[in-house]
């Protein structure tokens, strides 16, 4: 998808009153995108990073408050070492290169996942990007890296148990809001719209707790090809849905 694609016609159709506050995306299909072009899989990830840049831009433009992307799962360590190394390097480069744009656009970076097992160079770039963007307040970009939804919930449980043991939390006070407060997304709105490109119809351990009432949007388009028009098309589809949250 071209970087300069026109999308004014789709912008005009948006209902500003019914924008999703939080969009979550499983950035899938990078490997297939590259393989179809006889390129190494890593080139698909590089193109995927460009696609993430476009998605952040369009979300910021239409006024989405939180964009969450799944960049690296707890299971992705099992990929070939050179692919893992490439992804880590790409991640570090992305952080370094994007700080200025994030600051220009008032985007605050936040990480979902455990960062301690990441390579030291990535941790350094992460710390720099987190502190450089900490004051931004127009939008949050959550990058899920070394993230697993079940593990996130297990961690929350462990932290709650520790808080109970210390006497800081009473078991009677453990309700849904309390659990929310122990997740990586504490304080953020729940994802309204969850987009999965590249044809797979599953959640893959992403935001298991937070996606309880998310509207799902699936597309066959591979992530590197998923452009601003595709994201706006997903938002327009979301705006046609009736969200009932279990009521009638
Ligand atoms: C899944 O596609 C994608 C990933 C495991 C990596 C996602 C990473 C990026 C989009 C790179 C940019 C991210 C940052 C934060 C710089 P796949 O490789 O499983 O694709 P396939 O199913 O076609 O093999």
PDB file of N, CA, C and O and ligand atoms in Angstrom, residues 26-36 41-42 44-53 69-73 76 79 83 86-95 98 109 111 141 143-145 196 198 200 202 222-224, ligand 1:
ATOM      1  N   UNK A  26      -3.096  -7.092  15.964  1.00  0.00           N
ATOM      2  CA  UNK A  26      -2.142  -8.200  15.884  1.00  0.00           C
ATOM      3  C   UNK A  26      -1.455  -8.064  14.520  1.00  0.00           C
ATOM      4  O   UNK A  26      -2.080  -8.292  13.483  1.00  0.00           O
ATOM      5  N   UNK A  27      -0.198  -7.651  14.538  1.00  0.00           N
ATOM      6  CA  UNK A  27       0.486  -7.325  13.270  1.00  0.00           C
ATOM      7  C   UNK A  27       0.971  -8.616  12.609  1.00  0.00           C
ATOM      8  O   UNK A  27       2.142  -8.976  12.697  1.00  0.00           O
ATOM      9  N   UNK A  28       0.093  -9.292  11.930  1.00  0.00           N
ATOM     10  CA  UNK A  28       0.410 -10.629  11.413  1.00  0.00           C
ATOM     11  C   UNK A  28       0.597 -10.620   9.895  1.00  0.00           C
ATOM     12  O   UNK A  28      -0.026  -9.821   9.188  1.00  0.00           O
ATOM     13  N   UNK A  29       1.420 -11.550   9.418  1.00  0.00           N
ATOM     14  CA  UNK A  29       1.550 -11.757   7.968  1.00  0.00           C
ATOM     15  C   UNK A  29       2.836 -11.208   7.370  1.00  0.00           C
ATOM     16  O   UNK A  29       3.009 -11.232   6.151  1.00  0.00           O
ATOM     17  N   UNK A  30       3.740 -10.748   8.223  1.00  0.00           N
ATOM     18  CA  UNK A  30       4.996 -10.191   7.697  1.00  0.00           C
ATOM     19  C   UNK A  30       5.796 -11.237   6.933  1.00  0.00           C
ATOM     20  O   UNK A  30       6.347 -10.969   5.863  1.00  0.00           O
ATOM     21  N   UNK A  31       5.871 -12.440   7.510  1.00  0.00           N
ATOM     22  CA  UNK A  31       6.660 -13.503   6.891  1.00  0.00           C
ATOM     23  C   UNK A  31       6.105 -13.873   5.524  1.00  0.00           C
ATOM     24  O   UNK A  31       6.846 -13.967   4.539  1.00  0.00           O
ATOM     25  N   UNK A  32       4.772 -14.049   5.450  1.00  0.00           N
ATOM     26  CA  UNK A  32       4.155 -14.411   4.163  1.00  0.00           C
ATOM     27  C   UNK A  32       4.345 -13.309   3.121  1.00  0.00           C
ATOM     28  O   UNK A  32       4.569 -13.565   1.944  1.00  0.00           O
ATOM     29  N   UNK A  33       4.258 -12.064   3.557  1.00  0.00           N
ATOM     30  CA  UNK A  33       4.435 -10.918   2.660  1.00  0.00           C
ATOM     31  C   UNK A  33       5.809 -11.004   1.989  1.00  0.00           C
ATOM     32  O   UNK A  33       5.940 -10.815   0.784  1.00  0.00           O
ATOM     33  N   UNK A  34       6.831 -11.334   2.805  1.00  0.00           N
ATOM     34  CA  UNK A  34       8.187 -11.411   2.277  1.00  0.00           C
ATOM     35  C   UNK A  34       8.354 -12.644   1.377  1.00  0.00           C
ATOM     36  O   UNK A  34       8.894 -12.552   0.274  1.00  0.00           O
ATOM     37  N   UNK A  35       7.843 -13.783   1.853  1.00  0.00           N
ATOM     38  CA  UNK A  35       8.007 -15.034   1.103  1.00  0.00           C
ATOM     39  C   UNK A  35       7.384 -14.900  -0.294  1.00  0.00           C
ATOM     40  O   UNK A  35       7.959 -15.348  -1.286  1.00  0.00           O
ATOM     41  N   UNK A  36       6.224 -14.239  -0.356  1.00  0.00           N
ATOM     42  CA  UNK A  36       5.570 -14.064  -1.669  1.00  0.00           C
ATOM     43  C   UNK A  36       6.397 -13.227  -2.624  1.00  0.00           C
ATOM     44  O   UNK A  36       6.177 -13.237  -3.822  1.00  0.00           O
ATOM     45  N   UNK A  41      12.296 -13.454   5.344  1.00  0.00           N
ATOM     46  CA  UNK A  41      11.190 -13.083   6.241  1.00  0.00           C
ATOM     47  C   UNK A  41      11.459 -11.752   6.955  1.00  0.00           C
ATOM     48  O   UNK A  41      10.533 -10.984   7.224  1.00  0.00           O
ATOM     49  N   UNK A  42      12.751 -11.513   7.230  1.00  0.00           N
ATOM     50  CA  UNK A  42      13.089 -10.290   7.968  1.00  0.00           C
ATOM     51  C   UNK A  42      12.640  -9.036   7.211  1.00  0.00           C
ATOM     52  O   UNK A  42      12.277  -8.028   7.827  1.00  0.00           O
ATOM     53  N   UNK A  44       9.998  -8.734   5.611  1.00  0.00           N
ATOM     54  CA  UNK A  44       8.582  -8.566   5.928  1.00  0.00           C
ATOM     55  C   UNK A  44       8.411  -7.800   7.236  1.00  0.00           C
ATOM     56  O   UNK A  44       7.520  -6.955   7.367  1.00  0.00           O
ATOM     57  N   UNK A  45       9.285  -8.086   8.201  1.00  0.00           N
ATOM     58  CA  UNK A  45       9.196  -7.374   9.477  1.00  0.00           C
ATOM     59  C   UNK A  45       9.549  -5.894   9.295  1.00  0.00           C
ATOM     60  O   UNK A  45       8.943  -5.023   9.909  1.00  0.00           O
ATOM     61  N   UNK A  46      10.539  -5.663   8.408  1.00  0.00           N
ATOM     62  CA  UNK A  46      10.924  -4.271   8.147  1.00  0.00           C
ATOM     63  C   UNK A  46       9.728  -3.512   7.546  1.00  0.00           C
ATOM     64  O   UNK A  46       9.413  -2.393   7.955  1.00  0.00           O
ATOM     65  N   UNK A  47       9.082  -4.160   6.586  1.00  0.00           N
ATOM     66  CA  UNK A  47       7.895  -3.531   5.980  1.00  0.00           C
ATOM     67  C   UNK A  47       6.775  -3.404   7.025  1.00  0.00           C
ATOM     68  O   UNK A  47       6.001  -2.442   7.005  1.00  0.00           O
ATOM     69  N   UNK A  48       6.713  -4.357   7.948  1.00  0.00           N
ATOM     70  CA  UNK A  48       5.713  -4.300   9.014  1.00  0.00           C
ATOM     71  C   UNK A  48       5.924  -3.098   9.926  1.00  0.00           C
ATOM     72  O   UNK A  48       4.970  -2.499  10.424  1.00  0.00           O
ATOM     73  N   UNK A  49       7.190  -2.750  10.142  1.00  0.00           N
ATOM     74  CA  UNK A  49       7.491  -1.583  10.979  1.00  0.00           C
ATOM     75  C   UNK A  49       6.995  -0.297  10.302  1.00  0.00           C
ATOM     76  O   UNK A  49       6.481   0.608  10.952  1.00  0.00           O
ATOM     77  N   UNK A  50       7.137  -0.241   8.953  1.00  0.00           N
ATOM     78  CA  UNK A  50       6.603   0.922   8.215  1.00  0.00           C
ATOM     79  C   UNK A  50       5.091   0.992   8.358  1.00  0.00           C
ATOM     80  O   UNK A  50       4.502   2.061   8.487  1.00  0.00           O
ATOM     81  N   UNK A  51       4.480  -0.166   8.318  1.00  0.00           N
ATOM     82  CA  UNK A  51       3.022  -0.218   8.441  1.00  0.00           C
ATOM     83  C   UNK A  51       2.589   0.272   9.827  1.00  0.00           C
ATOM     84  O   UNK A  51       1.567   0.954   9.966  1.00  0.00           O
ATOM     85  N   UNK A  52       3.381  -0.061  10.842  1.00  0.00           N
ATOM     86  CA  UNK A  52       3.083   0.412  12.196  1.00  0.00           C
ATOM     87  C   UNK A  52       3.172   1.934  12.259  1.00  0.00           C
ATOM     88  O   UNK A  52       2.344   2.594  12.891  1.00  0.00           O
ATOM     89  N   UNK A  53       4.158   2.477  11.554  1.00  0.00           N
ATOM     90  CA  UNK A  53       4.302   3.936  11.543  1.00  0.00           C
ATOM     91  C   UNK A  53       3.040   4.581  10.931  1.00  0.00           C
ATOM     92  O   UNK A  53       2.501   5.544  11.476  1.00  0.00           O
ATOM     93  N   UNK A  69      -0.179  -2.548  19.828  1.00  0.00           N
ATOM     94  CA  UNK A  69       0.235  -3.494  18.778  1.00  0.00           C
ATOM     95  C   UNK A  69       1.021  -4.646  19.379  1.00  0.00           C
ATOM     96  O   UNK A  69       1.802  -4.468  20.309  1.00  0.00           O
ATOM     97  N   UNK A  70       0.777  -5.818  18.809  1.00  0.00           N
ATOM     98  CA  UNK A  70       1.448  -7.041  19.260  1.00  0.00           C
ATOM     99  C   UNK A  70       2.702  -7.208  18.415  1.00  0.00           C
ATOM    100  O   UNK A  70       2.621  -7.528  17.225  1.00  0.00           O
ATOM    101  N   UNK A  71       3.863  -6.937  18.992  1.00  0.00           N
ATOM    102  CA  UNK A  71       5.110  -6.988  18.221  1.00  0.00           C
ATOM    103  C   UNK A  71       5.882  -8.282  18.431  1.00  0.00           C
ATOM    104  O   UNK A  71       6.561  -8.758  17.527  1.00  0.00           O
ATOM    105  N   UNK A  72       5.804  -8.836  19.654  1.00  0.00           N
ATOM    106  CA  UNK A  72       6.616 -10.028  19.930  1.00  0.00           C
ATOM    107  C   UNK A  72       5.991 -10.753  21.114  1.00  0.00           C
ATOM    108  O   UNK A  72       5.871 -10.196  22.207  1.00  0.00           O
ATOM    109  N   UNK A  73       5.589 -11.982  20.884  1.00  0.00           N
ATOM    110  CA  UNK A  73       4.918 -12.723  21.952  1.00  0.00           C
ATOM    111  C   UNK A  73       5.932 -13.526  22.759  1.00  0.00           C
ATOM    112  O   UNK A  73       7.089 -13.709  22.335  1.00  0.00           O
ATOM    113  N   UNK A  76       7.352 -16.139  20.654  1.00  0.00           N
ATOM    114  CA  UNK A  76       8.178 -15.811  19.491  1.00  0.00           C
ATOM    115  C   UNK A  76       9.678 -16.050  19.705  1.00  0.00           C
ATOM    116  O   UNK A  76      10.447 -16.095  18.738  1.00  0.00           O
ATOM    117  N   UNK A  79      11.339 -18.758  17.537  1.00  0.00           N
ATOM    118  CA  UNK A  79      11.656 -18.620  16.114  1.00  0.00           C
ATOM    119  C   UNK A  79      13.167 -18.765  15.912  1.00  0.00           C
ATOM    120  O   UNK A  79      13.929 -18.673  16.870  1.00  0.00           O
ATOM    121  N   UNK A  83      16.107 -14.608  13.124  1.00  0.00           N
ATOM    122  CA  UNK A  83      14.875 -13.809  13.027  1.00  0.00           C
ATOM    123  C   UNK A  83      14.625 -13.059  14.342  1.00  0.00           C
ATOM    124  O   UNK A  83      14.252 -11.881  14.341  1.00  0.00           O
ATOM    125  N   UNK A  86      17.004 -10.211  14.511  1.00  0.00           N
ATOM    126  CA  UNK A  86      16.602  -9.128  13.606  1.00  0.00           C
ATOM    127  C   UNK A  86      15.460  -8.323  14.207  1.00  0.00           C
ATOM    128  O   UNK A  86      15.465  -7.083  14.180  1.00  0.00           O
ATOM    129  N   UNK A  87      14.490  -9.023  14.765  1.00  0.00           N
ATOM    130  CA  UNK A  87      13.334  -8.329  15.355  1.00  0.00           C
ATOM    131  C   UNK A  87      13.771  -7.427  16.505  1.00  0.00           C
ATOM    132  O   UNK A  87      13.289  -6.300  16.645  1.00  0.00           O
ATOM    133  N   UNK A  88      14.706  -7.914  17.314  1.00  0.00           N
ATOM    134  CA  UNK A  88      15.178  -7.107  18.444  1.00  0.00           C
ATOM    135  C   UNK A  88      15.907  -5.853  17.939  1.00  0.00           C
ATOM    136  O   UNK A  88      15.725  -4.761  18.458  1.00  0.00           O
ATOM    137  N   UNK A  89      16.709  -6.047  16.885  1.00  0.00           N
ATOM    138  CA  UNK A  89      17.445  -4.912  16.328  1.00  0.00           C
ATOM    139  C   UNK A  89      16.470  -3.891  15.714  1.00  0.00           C
ATOM    140  O   UNK A  89      16.602  -2.678  15.894  1.00  0.00           O
ATOM    141  N   UNK A  90      15.474  -4.430  15.013  1.00  0.00           N
ATOM    142  CA  UNK A  90      14.468  -3.569  14.380  1.00  0.00           C
ATOM    143  C   UNK A  90      13.712  -2.762  15.444  1.00  0.00           C
ATOM    144  O   UNK A  90      13.439  -1.573  15.278  1.00  0.00           O
ATOM    145  N   UNK A  91      13.408  -3.437  16.512  1.00  0.00           N
ATOM    146  CA  UNK A  91      12.683  -2.813  17.611  1.00  0.00           C
ATOM    147  C   UNK A  91      13.505  -1.647  18.191  1.00  0.00           C
ATOM    148  O   UNK A  91      13.005  -0.526  18.356  1.00  0.00           O
ATOM    149  N   UNK A  92      14.797  -1.916  18.448  1.00  0.00           N
ATOM    150  CA  UNK A  92      15.677  -0.869  18.996  1.00  0.00           C
ATOM    151  C   UNK A  92      15.782   0.304  18.029  1.00  0.00           C
ATOM    152  O   UNK A  92      15.688   1.474  18.417  1.00  0.00           O
ATOM    153  N   UNK A  93      15.947  -0.002  16.724  1.00  0.00           N
ATOM    154  CA  UNK A  93      16.075   1.064  15.720  1.00  0.00           C
ATOM    155  C   UNK A  93      14.803   1.874  15.637  1.00  0.00           C
ATOM    156  O   UNK A  93      14.821   3.103  15.518  1.00  0.00           O
ATOM    157  N   UNK A  94      13.687   1.161  15.689  1.00  0.00           N
ATOM    158  CA  UNK A  94      12.375   1.830  15.581  1.00  0.00           C
ATOM    159  C   UNK A  94      12.225   2.842  16.714  1.00  0.00           C
ATOM    160  O   UNK A  94      11.822   3.985  16.510  1.00  0.00           O
ATOM    161  N   UNK A  95      12.561   2.393  17.924  1.00  0.00           N
ATOM    162  CA  UNK A  95      12.430   3.269  19.083  1.00  0.00           C
ATOM    163  C   UNK A  95      13.303   4.508  18.908  1.00  0.00           C
ATOM    164  O   UNK A  95      12.862   5.636  19.125  1.00  0.00           O
ATOM    165  N   UNK A  98      11.892   6.795  16.105  1.00  0.00           N
ATOM    166  CA  UNK A  98      10.533   7.340  16.232  1.00  0.00           C
ATOM    167  C   UNK A  98      10.358   8.358  17.359  1.00  0.00           C
ATOM    168  O   UNK A  98       9.312   8.998  17.445  1.00  0.00           O
ATOM    169  N   UNK A 109       4.950   6.503  24.640  1.00  0.00           N
ATOM    170  CA  UNK A 109       5.222   5.069  24.484  1.00  0.00           C
ATOM    171  C   UNK A 109       4.961   4.351  25.803  1.00  0.00           C
ATOM    172  O   UNK A 109       5.258   4.873  26.877  1.00  0.00           O
ATOM    173  N   UNK A 111       5.016   0.067  27.301  1.00  0.00           N
ATOM    174  CA  UNK A 111       5.325  -1.315  26.923  1.00  0.00           C
ATOM    175  C   UNK A 111       4.420  -2.269  27.678  1.00  0.00           C
ATOM    176  O   UNK A 111       4.233  -2.130  28.890  1.00  0.00           O
ATOM    177  N   UNK A 141       0.945   4.841  22.647  1.00  0.00           N
ATOM    178  CA  UNK A 141       1.280   3.706  21.791  1.00  0.00           C
ATOM    179  C   UNK A 141       1.794   2.594  22.698  1.00  0.00           C
ATOM    180  O   UNK A 141       2.878   2.716  23.279  1.00  0.00           O
ATOM    181  N   UNK A 143       3.301  -0.937  22.906  1.00  0.00           N
ATOM    182  CA  UNK A 143       3.913  -1.996  22.113  1.00  0.00           C
ATOM    183  C   UNK A 143       4.019  -3.230  23.015  1.00  0.00           C
ATOM    184  O   UNK A 143       4.644  -3.177  24.074  1.00  0.00           O
ATOM    185  N   UNK A 144       3.354  -4.301  22.594  1.00  0.00           N
ATOM    186  CA  UNK A 144       3.404  -5.547  23.359  1.00  0.00           C
ATOM    187  C   UNK A 144       4.618  -6.331  22.887  1.00  0.00           C
ATOM    188  O   UNK A 144       4.690  -6.762  21.734  1.00  0.00           O
ATOM    189  N   UNK A 145       5.573  -6.486  23.769  1.00  0.00           N
ATOM    190  CA  UNK A 145       6.822  -7.162  23.405  1.00  0.00           C
ATOM    191  C   UNK A 145       7.182  -8.113  24.548  1.00  0.00           C
ATOM    192  O   UNK A 145       7.100  -7.736  25.713  1.00  0.00           O
ATOM    193  N   UNK A 196      -7.256  -8.016  13.362  1.00  0.00           N
ATOM    194  CA  UNK A 196      -6.256  -9.025  13.021  1.00  0.00           C
ATOM    195  C   UNK A 196      -6.188  -9.171  11.507  1.00  0.00           C
ATOM    196  O   UNK A 196      -7.097  -9.751  10.882  1.00  0.00           O
ATOM    197  N   UNK A 198      -4.212 -10.610   7.915  1.00  0.00           N
ATOM    198  CA  UNK A 198      -3.483 -11.805   7.452  1.00  0.00           C
ATOM    199  C   UNK A 198      -4.247 -13.114   7.608  1.00  0.00           C
ATOM    200  O   UNK A 198      -3.643 -14.190   7.576  1.00  0.00           O
ATOM    201  N   UNK A 200      -5.805 -15.066   9.798  1.00  0.00           N
ATOM    202  CA  UNK A 200      -6.023 -16.010  10.911  1.00  0.00           C
ATOM    203  C   UNK A 200      -7.156 -15.487  11.792  1.00  0.00           C
ATOM    204  O   UNK A 200      -7.261 -14.287  12.031  1.00  0.00           O
ATOM    205  N   UNK A 202      -7.945 -15.961  15.194  1.00  0.00           N
ATOM    206  CA  UNK A 202      -7.750 -16.314  16.608  1.00  0.00           C
ATOM    207  C   UNK A 202      -7.073 -15.160  17.344  1.00  0.00           C
ATOM    208  O   UNK A 202      -6.537 -14.236  16.735  1.00  0.00           O
ATOM    209  N   UNK A 222      -2.279  -8.734   4.335  1.00  0.00           N
ATOM    210  CA  UNK A 222      -1.104  -8.971   5.191  1.00  0.00           C
ATOM    211  C   UNK A 222      -0.665  -7.645   5.827  1.00  0.00           C
ATOM    212  O   UNK A 222      -0.808  -6.583   5.217  1.00  0.00           O
ATOM    213  N   UNK A 223      -0.133  -7.724   7.048  1.00  0.00           N
ATOM    214  CA  UNK A 223       0.135  -6.491   7.795  1.00  0.00           C
ATOM    215  C   UNK A 223       0.973  -5.455   7.025  1.00  0.00           C
ATOM    216  O   UNK A 223       0.631  -4.269   7.016  1.00  0.00           O
ATOM    217  N   UNK A 224       2.049  -5.857   6.322  1.00  0.00           N
ATOM    218  CA  UNK A 224       2.817  -4.819   5.628  1.00  0.00           C
ATOM    219  C   UNK A 224       1.995  -4.092   4.557  1.00  0.00           C
ATOM    220  O   UNK A 224       2.324  -2.952   4.196  1.00  0.00           O
TER     221      UNK A 224
HETATM  222  C1  LIG B   1       3.853 -11.753  12.851  1.00  0.00           C
HETATM  223  O1  LIG B   1       4.041 -12.017  11.480  1.00  0.00           O
HETATM  224  C2  LIG B   1       4.676 -10.638  13.222  1.00  0.00           C
HETATM  225  C3  LIG B   1       5.634 -10.657  14.170  1.00  0.00           C
HETATM  226  C4  LIG B   1       5.940 -11.839  14.994  1.00  0.00           C
HETATM  227  C5  LIG B   1       6.460  -9.483  14.411  1.00  0.00           C
HETATM  228  C6  LIG B   1       5.760  -8.162  14.350  1.00  0.00           C
HETATM  229  C7  LIG B   1       6.772  -7.135  14.225  1.00  0.00           C
HETATM  230  C8  LIG B   1       6.713  -6.079  13.432  1.00  0.00           C
HETATM  231  C9  LIG B   1       5.522  -5.668  12.660  1.00  0.00           C
HETATM  232  C10 LIG B   1       7.917  -5.268  13.336  1.00  0.00           C
HETATM  233  C11 LIG B   1       7.729  -3.905  13.789  1.00  0.00           C
HETATM  234  C12 LIG B   1       7.534  -3.778  15.208  1.00  0.00           C
HETATM  235  C13 LIG B   1       8.210  -2.906  15.929  1.00  0.00           C
HETATM  236  C14 LIG B   1       7.763  -2.620  17.288  1.00  0.00           C
HETATM  237  C15 LIG B   1       9.358  -2.200  15.384  1.00  0.00           C
HETATM  238  P1  LIG B   1       4.645 -13.422  11.049  1.00  0.00           P
HETATM  239  O2  LIG B   1       6.113 -13.269  10.968  1.00  0.00           O
HETATM  240  O3  LIG B   1       4.157 -14.474  11.993  1.00  0.00           O
HETATM  241  O4  LIG B   1       4.024 -13.591   9.636  1.00  0.00           O
HETATM  242  P2  LIG B   1       3.586 -14.958   8.967  1.00  0.00           P
HETATM  243  O5  LIG B   1       2.420 -15.486   9.743  1.00  0.00           O
HETATM  244  O6  LIG B   1       3.223 -14.543   7.584  1.00  0.00           O
HETATM  245  O7  LIG B   1       4.788 -15.857   9.018  1.00  0.00           O
END
